[in-house]
XYZ file of N, CA and C in Angstrom:
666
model
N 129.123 92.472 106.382
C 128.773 92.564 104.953
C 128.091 91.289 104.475
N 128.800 90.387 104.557
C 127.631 88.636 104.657
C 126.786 88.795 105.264
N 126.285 89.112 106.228
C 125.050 89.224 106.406
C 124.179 89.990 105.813
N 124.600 90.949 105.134
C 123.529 91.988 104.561
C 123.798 91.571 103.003
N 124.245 90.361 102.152
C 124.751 90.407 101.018
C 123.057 90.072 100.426
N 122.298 88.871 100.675
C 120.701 88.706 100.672
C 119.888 90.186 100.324
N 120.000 91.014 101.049
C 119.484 91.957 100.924
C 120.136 93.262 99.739
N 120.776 93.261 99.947
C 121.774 93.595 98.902
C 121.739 93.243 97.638
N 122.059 92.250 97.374
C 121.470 91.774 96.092
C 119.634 91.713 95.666
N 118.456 91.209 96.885
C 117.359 91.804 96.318
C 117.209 92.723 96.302
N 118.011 94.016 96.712
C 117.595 95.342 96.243
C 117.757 95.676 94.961
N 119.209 95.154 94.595
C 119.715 95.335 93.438
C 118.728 95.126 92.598
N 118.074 93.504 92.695
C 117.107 93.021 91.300
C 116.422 93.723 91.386
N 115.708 94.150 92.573
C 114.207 95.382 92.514
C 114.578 96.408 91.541
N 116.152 97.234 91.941
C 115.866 98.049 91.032
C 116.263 98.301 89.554
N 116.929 96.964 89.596
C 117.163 96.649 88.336
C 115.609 96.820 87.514
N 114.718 95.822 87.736
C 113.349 95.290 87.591
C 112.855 96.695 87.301
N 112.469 97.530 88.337
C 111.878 99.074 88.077
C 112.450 99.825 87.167
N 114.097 99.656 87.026
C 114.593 100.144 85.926
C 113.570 100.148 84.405
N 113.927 98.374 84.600
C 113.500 97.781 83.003
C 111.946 98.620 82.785
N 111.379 97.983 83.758
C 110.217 98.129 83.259
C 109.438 98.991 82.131
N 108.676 98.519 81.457
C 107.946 99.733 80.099
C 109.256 100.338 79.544
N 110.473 100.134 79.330
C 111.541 101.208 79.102
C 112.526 100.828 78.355
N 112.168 100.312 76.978
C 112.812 99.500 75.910
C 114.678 99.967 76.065
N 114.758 101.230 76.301
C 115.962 101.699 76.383
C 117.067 101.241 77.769
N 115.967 101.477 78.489
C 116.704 100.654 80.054
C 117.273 98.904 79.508
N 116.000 98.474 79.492
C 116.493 96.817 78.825
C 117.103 96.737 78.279
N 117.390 97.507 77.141
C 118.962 97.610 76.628
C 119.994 97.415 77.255
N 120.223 98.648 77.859
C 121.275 98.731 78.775
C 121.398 98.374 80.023
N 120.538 97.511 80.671
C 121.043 96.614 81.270
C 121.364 94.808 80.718
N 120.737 94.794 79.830
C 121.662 93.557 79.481
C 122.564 93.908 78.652
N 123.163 94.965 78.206
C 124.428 94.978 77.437
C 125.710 95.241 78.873
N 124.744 95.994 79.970
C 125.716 95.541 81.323
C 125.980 94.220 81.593
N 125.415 92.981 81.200
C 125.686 91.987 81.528
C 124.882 91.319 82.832
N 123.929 92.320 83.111
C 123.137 92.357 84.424
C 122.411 90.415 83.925
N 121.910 90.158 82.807
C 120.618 89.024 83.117
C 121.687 87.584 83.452
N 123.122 87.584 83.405
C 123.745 86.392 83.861
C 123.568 86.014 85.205
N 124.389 87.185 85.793
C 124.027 87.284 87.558
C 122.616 87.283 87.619
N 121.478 87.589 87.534
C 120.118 87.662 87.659
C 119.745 85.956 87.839
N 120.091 85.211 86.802
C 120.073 83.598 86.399
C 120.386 82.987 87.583
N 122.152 83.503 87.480
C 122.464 82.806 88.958
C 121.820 82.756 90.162
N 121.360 84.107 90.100
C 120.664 84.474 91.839
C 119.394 83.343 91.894
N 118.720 83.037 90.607
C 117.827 82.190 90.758
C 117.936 80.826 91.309
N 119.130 80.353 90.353
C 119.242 79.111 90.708
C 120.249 78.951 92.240
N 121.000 80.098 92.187
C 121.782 79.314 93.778
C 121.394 80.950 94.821
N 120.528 81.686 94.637
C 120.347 82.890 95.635
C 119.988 82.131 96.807
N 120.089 83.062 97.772
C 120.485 82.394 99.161
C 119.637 82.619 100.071
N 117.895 83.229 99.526
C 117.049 83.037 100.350
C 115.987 83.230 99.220
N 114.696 82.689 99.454
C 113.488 83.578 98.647
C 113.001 84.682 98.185
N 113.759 85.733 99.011
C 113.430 86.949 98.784
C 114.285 87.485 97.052
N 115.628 86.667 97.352
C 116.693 87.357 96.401
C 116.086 86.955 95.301
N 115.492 85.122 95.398
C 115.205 84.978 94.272
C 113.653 85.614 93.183
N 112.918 85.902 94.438
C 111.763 86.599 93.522
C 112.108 88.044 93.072
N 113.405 88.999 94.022
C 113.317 89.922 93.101
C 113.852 89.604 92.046
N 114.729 88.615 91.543
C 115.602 88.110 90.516
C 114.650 87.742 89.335
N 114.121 86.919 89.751
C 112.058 86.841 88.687
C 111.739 88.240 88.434
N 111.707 88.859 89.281
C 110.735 89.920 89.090
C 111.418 90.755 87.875
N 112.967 91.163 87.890
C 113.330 91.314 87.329
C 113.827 90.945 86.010
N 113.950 89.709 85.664
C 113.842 89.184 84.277
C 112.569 89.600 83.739
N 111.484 89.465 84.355
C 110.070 89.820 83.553
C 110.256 91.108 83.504
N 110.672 92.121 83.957
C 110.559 93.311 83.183
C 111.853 93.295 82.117
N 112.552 92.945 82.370
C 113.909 92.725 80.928
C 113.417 92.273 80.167
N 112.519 91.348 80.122
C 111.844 90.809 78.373
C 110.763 90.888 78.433
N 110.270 92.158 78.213
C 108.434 92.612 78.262
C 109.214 92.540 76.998
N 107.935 92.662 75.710
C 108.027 92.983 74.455
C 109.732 93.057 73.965
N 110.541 92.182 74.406
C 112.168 91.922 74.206
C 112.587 91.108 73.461
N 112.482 90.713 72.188
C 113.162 89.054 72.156
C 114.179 88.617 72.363
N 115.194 89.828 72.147
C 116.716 89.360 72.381
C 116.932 89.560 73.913
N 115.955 89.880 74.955
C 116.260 89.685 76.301
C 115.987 88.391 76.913
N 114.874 87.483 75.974
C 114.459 86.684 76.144
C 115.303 85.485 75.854
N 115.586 85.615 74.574
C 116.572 84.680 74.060
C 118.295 84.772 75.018
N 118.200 85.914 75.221
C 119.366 85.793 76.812
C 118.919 85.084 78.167
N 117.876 84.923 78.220
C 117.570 84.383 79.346
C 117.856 83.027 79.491
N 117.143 82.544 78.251
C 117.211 81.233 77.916
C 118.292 81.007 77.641
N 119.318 81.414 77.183
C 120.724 80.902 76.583
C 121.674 80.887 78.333
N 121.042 81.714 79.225
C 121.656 81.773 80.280
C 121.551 80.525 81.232
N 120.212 79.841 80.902
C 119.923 79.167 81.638
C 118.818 79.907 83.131
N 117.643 80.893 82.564
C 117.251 81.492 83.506
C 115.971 79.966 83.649
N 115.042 79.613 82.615
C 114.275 79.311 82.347
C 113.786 78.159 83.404
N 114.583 77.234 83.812
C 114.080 76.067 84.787
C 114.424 76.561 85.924
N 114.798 77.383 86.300
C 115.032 77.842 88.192
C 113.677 78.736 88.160
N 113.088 79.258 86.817
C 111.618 80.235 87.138
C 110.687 78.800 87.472
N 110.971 77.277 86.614
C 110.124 76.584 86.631
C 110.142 75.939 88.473
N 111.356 75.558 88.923
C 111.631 75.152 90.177
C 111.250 76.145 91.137
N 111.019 77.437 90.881
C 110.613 78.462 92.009
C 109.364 78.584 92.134
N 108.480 77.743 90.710
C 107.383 77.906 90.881
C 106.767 77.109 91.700
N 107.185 75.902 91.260
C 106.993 74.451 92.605
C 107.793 74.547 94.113
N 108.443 75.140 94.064
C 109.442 74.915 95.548
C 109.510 76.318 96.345
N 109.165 77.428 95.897
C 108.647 78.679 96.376
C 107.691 78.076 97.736
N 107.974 78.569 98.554
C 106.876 79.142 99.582
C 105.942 80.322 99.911
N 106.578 81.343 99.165
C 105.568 82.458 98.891
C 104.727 82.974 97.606
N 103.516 83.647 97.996
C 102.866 84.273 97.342
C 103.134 85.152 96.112
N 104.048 85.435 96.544
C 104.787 86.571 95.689
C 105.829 85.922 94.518
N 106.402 85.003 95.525
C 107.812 84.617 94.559
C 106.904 83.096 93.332
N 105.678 83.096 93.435
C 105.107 82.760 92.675
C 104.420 83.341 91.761
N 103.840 84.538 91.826
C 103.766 85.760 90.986
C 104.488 85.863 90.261
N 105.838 86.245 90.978
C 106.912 86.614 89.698
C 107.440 86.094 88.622
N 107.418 84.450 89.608
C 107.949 83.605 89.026
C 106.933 82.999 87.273
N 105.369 83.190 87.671
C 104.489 83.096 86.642
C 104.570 83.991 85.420
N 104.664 85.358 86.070
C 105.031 86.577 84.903
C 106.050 86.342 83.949
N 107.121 86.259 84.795
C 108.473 86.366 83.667
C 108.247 85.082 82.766
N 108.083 84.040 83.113
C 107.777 82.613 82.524
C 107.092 82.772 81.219
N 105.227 83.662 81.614
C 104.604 83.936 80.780
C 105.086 84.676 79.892
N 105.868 85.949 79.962
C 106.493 86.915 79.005
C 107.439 86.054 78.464
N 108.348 85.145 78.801
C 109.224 84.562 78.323
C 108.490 83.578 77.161
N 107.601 83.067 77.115
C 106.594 82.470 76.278
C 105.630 83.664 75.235
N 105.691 84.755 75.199
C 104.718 85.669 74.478
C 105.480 85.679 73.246
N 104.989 85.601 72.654
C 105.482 86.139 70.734
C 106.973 85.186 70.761
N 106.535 83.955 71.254
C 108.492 83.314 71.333
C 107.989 81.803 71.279
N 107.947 81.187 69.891
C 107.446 79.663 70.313
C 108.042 78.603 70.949
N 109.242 79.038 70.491
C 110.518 77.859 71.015
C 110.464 77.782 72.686
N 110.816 78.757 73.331
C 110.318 78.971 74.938
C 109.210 78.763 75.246
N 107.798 79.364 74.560
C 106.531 78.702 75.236
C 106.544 76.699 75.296
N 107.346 76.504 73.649
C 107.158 74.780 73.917
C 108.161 74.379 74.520
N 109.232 75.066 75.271
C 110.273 74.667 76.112
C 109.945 74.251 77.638
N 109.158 75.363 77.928
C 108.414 76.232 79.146
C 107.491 75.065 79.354
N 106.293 75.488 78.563
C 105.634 73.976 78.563
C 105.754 72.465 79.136
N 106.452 71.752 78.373
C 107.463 70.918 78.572
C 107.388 70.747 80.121
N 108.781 71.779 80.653
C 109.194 71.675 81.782
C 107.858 71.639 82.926
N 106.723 72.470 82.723
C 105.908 72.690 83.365
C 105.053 71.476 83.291
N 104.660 70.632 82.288
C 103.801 69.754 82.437
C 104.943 68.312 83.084
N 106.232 68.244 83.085
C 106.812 67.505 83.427
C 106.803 67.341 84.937
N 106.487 68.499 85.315
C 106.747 68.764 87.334
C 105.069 68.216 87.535
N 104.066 68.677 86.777
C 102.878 68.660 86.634
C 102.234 67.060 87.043
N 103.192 66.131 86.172
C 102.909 64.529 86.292
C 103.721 64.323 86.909
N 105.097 64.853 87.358
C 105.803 63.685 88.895
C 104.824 64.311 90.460
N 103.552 63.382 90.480
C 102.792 63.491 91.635
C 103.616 63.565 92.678
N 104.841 62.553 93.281
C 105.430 61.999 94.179
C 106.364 63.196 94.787
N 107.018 63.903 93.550
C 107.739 65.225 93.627
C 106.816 66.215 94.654
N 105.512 66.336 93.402
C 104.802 67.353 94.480
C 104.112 67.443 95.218
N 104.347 66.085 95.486
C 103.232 65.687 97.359
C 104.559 66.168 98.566
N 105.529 65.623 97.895
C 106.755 66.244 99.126
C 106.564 67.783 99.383
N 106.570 68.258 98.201
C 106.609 69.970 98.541
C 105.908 70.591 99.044
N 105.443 70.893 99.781
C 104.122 71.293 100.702
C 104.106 72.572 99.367
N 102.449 72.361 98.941
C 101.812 73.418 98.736
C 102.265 72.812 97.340
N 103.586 72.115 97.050
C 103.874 72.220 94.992
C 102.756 71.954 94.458
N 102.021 71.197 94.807
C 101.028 70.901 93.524
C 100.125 71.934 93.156
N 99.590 72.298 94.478
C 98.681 73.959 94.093
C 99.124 74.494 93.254
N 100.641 75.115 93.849
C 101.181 75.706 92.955
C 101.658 75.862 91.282
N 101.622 74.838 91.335
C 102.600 74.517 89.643
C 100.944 74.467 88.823
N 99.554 73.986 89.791
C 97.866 74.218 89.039
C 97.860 75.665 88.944
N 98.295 76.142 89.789
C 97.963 78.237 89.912
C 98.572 78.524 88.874
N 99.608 77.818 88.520
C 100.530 78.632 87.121
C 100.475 78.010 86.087
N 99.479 77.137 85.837
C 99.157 76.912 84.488
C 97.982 77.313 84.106
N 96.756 77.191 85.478
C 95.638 78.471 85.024
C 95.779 79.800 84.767
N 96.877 80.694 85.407
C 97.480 81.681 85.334
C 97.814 82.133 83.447
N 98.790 81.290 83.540
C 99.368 81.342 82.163
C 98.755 81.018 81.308
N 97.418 80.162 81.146
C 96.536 79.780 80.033
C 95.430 81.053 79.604
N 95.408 81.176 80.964
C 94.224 82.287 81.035
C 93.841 83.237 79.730
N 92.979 83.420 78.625
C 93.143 83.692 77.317
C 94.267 84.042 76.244
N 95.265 82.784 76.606
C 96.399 82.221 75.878
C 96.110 81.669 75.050
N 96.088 81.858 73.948
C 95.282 80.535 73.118
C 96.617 79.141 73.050
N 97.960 80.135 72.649
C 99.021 79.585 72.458
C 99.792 78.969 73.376
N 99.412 79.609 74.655
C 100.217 78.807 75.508
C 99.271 77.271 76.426
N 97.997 77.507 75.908
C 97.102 76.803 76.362
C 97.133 75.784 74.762
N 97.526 75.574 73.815
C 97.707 74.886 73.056
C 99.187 73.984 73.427
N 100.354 74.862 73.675
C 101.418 74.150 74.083
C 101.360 73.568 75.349
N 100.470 73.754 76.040
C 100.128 72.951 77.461
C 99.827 71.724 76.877
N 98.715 71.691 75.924
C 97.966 70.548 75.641
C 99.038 69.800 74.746
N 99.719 70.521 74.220
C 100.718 69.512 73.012
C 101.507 68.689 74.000
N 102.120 69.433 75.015
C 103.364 68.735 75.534
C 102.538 67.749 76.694
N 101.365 67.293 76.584
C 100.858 66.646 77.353
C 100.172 66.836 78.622
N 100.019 68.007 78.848
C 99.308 68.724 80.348
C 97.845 67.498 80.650
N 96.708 67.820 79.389
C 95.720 67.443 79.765
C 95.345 65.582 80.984
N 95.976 65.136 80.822
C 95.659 64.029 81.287
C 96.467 64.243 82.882
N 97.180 64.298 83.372
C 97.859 65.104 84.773
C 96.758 65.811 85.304
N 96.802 67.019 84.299
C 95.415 67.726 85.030
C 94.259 67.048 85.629
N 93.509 66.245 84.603
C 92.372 65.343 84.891
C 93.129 64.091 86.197
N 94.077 64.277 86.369
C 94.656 63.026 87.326
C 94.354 63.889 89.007
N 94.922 65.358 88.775
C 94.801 66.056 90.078
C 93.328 66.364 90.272
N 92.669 66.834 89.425
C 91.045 67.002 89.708
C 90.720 65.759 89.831
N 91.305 64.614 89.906
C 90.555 63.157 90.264
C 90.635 62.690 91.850
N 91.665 63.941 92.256
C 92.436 63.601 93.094
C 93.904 62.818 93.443
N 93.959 63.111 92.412
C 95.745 62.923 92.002
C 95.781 61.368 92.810
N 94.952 60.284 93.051
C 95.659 58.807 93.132
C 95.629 58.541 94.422
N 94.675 59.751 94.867
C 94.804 59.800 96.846
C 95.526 61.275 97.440
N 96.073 61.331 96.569
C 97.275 62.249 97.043
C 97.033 63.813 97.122
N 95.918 64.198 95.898
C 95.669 65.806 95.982
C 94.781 66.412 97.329
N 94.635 67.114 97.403
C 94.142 68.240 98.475
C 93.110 68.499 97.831
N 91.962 69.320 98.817
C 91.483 69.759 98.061
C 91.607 70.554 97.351
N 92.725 71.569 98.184
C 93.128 73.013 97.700
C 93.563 72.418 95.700
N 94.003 71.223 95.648
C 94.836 71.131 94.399
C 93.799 70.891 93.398
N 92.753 69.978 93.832
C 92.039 70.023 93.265
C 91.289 71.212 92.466
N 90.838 72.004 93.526
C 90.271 73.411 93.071
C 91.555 74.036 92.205
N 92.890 74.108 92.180
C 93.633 74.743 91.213
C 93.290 73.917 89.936
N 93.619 72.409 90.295
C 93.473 71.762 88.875
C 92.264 72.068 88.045
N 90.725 72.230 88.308
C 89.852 72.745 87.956
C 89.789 74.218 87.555
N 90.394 75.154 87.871
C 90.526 76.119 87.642
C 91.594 76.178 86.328
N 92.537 75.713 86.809
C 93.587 75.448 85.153
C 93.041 74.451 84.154
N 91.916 74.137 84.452
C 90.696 73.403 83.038
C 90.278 74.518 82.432
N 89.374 74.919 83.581
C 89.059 76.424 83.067
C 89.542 77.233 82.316
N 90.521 77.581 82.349
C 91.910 78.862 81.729
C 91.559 77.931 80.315
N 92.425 76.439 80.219
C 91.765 76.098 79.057
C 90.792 75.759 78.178
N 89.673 75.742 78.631
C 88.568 75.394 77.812
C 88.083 76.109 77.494
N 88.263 77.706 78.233
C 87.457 78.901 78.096
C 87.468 79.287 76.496
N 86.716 79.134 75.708
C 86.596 80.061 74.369
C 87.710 78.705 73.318
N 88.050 77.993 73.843
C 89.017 76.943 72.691
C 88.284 75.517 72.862
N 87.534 75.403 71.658
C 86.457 74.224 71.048
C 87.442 73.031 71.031
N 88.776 73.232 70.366
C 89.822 72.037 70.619
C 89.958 71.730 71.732
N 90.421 72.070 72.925
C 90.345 71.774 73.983
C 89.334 71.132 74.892
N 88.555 71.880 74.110
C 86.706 71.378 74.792
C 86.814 69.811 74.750
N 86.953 69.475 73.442
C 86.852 68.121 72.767
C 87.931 67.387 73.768
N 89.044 67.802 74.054
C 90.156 66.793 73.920
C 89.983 66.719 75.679
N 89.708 67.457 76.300
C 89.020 67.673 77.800
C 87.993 66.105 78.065
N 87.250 66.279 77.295
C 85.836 65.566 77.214
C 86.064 64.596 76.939
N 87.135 63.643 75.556
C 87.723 62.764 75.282
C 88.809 62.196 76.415
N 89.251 62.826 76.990
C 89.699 62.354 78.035
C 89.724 62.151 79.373
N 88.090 62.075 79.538
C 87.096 61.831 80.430
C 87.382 62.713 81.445
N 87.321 63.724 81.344
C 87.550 65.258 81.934
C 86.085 65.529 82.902
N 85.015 65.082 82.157
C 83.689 65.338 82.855
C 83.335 64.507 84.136
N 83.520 63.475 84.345
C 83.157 62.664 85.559
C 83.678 63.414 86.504
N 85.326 63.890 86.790
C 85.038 64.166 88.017
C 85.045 65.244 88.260
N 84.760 66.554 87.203
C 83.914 67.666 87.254
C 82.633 67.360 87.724
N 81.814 66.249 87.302
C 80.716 66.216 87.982
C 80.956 65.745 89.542
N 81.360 64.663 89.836
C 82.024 64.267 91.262
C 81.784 65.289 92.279
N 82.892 66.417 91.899
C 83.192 67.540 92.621
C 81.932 68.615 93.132
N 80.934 68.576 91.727
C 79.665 69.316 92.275
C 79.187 68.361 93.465
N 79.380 67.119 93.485
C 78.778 66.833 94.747
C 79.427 66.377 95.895
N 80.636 66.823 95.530
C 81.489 66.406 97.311
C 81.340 68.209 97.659
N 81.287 69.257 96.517
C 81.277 70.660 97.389
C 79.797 70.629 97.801
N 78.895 69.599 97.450
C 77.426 70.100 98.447
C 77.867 68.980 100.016
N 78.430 68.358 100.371
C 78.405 67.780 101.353
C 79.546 68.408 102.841
């Protein structure tokens, strides 16, 4: 039975997750089961990757269009194990999920987007953190272009809680330390923000955002 408990429990979140989904009535009743506590836990102490992305996967369908699923999440303590799975994940997927629920957890909810935020631009500037993690830095750039992506709001709380200058640090090449791969995320999560927001434009540009946008056009011709 320990051996199959991993699996067992990500089945559970899957079908918890398929439950919720689109199904205001399901979300109900599974958090009046008490289901999003255990869900939390599985995040922060589940006992392989798999458990924990169906555990993501499943909070994001519990608070599609939810607030009081949301505001359970957060009171549970779901919110920084989505942020740590986003950096310390090794898969494709369990970064997906981990972006979704995050993002829904931030939609129509300011207190969580500037919570969320926060946490995200905080992993964003400890370089040292995410040079250890193979792949963190990509990662934690994939999920802020992700999440900005015609956000106006969450691409405003990026910029409040301090994102912009980090960013411009990894497209500089983070101090020696970025990849290229990180680079190309960090440029891409410029993108998400500048797209269509004139504030941003400015505060990009003011913070000498352009040099090594230009740079880059000419290390990709060589």
């Amino acid at each position: 039975m320990g051996a199959l408990l991993p699996e067992l429990q990500a089945n559970a979140a899957e079908c918890l997750g398929n439950l919720s989904h689109q199904n205001p009535t399901n979300q109900a009743t599974i958090a009046r089961t008490g289901a999003i506590g255990p869900l939390c836990t599985l995040l922060r102490e589940g006992s392989d990757e798999q458990v924990k992305t169906r555990a993501a996967g499943a909070l994001w369908a519990l608070t599609i269009d939810n607030k009081p699923n949301k505001d359970t999440v957060t009171k549970m303590g779901g919110v920084e194990p989505l942020v740590s799975l986003i950096v310390g994940g090794a898969t494709d997927a369990s970064l997906e999920q981990a972006i979704q629920a995050l993002a829904c957890l931030c939609f129509k909810h300011s207190e969580n987007r500037e919570n969320i935020a926060k946490l995200i631009v905080t992993r964003m500037a400890n370089r040292s953190q995410l040079t250890q993690q193979a792949g963190g830095a990509e990662r934690v750039l994939w999920a802020v272009s992700k999440m900005c992506k015609g956000q106006a709001t969450i691409q405003a709380a990026i910029a409040k809680a301090g994102g912009v200058p980090p960013l411009i640090v990894w497209l500089s090449g983070g101090g020696g330390d970025a990849s290229p791969e990180a680079q190309a995320a960090a440029a891409t999560a410029l993108l998400s923000m500048v797209a269509g927001n004139e504030m941003l434009q400015s505060l990009i540009a003011q913070s000498n955002g352009i040099p090594p946008l230009v740079q880059l056009l000419g290390d990709g011709g060589n």
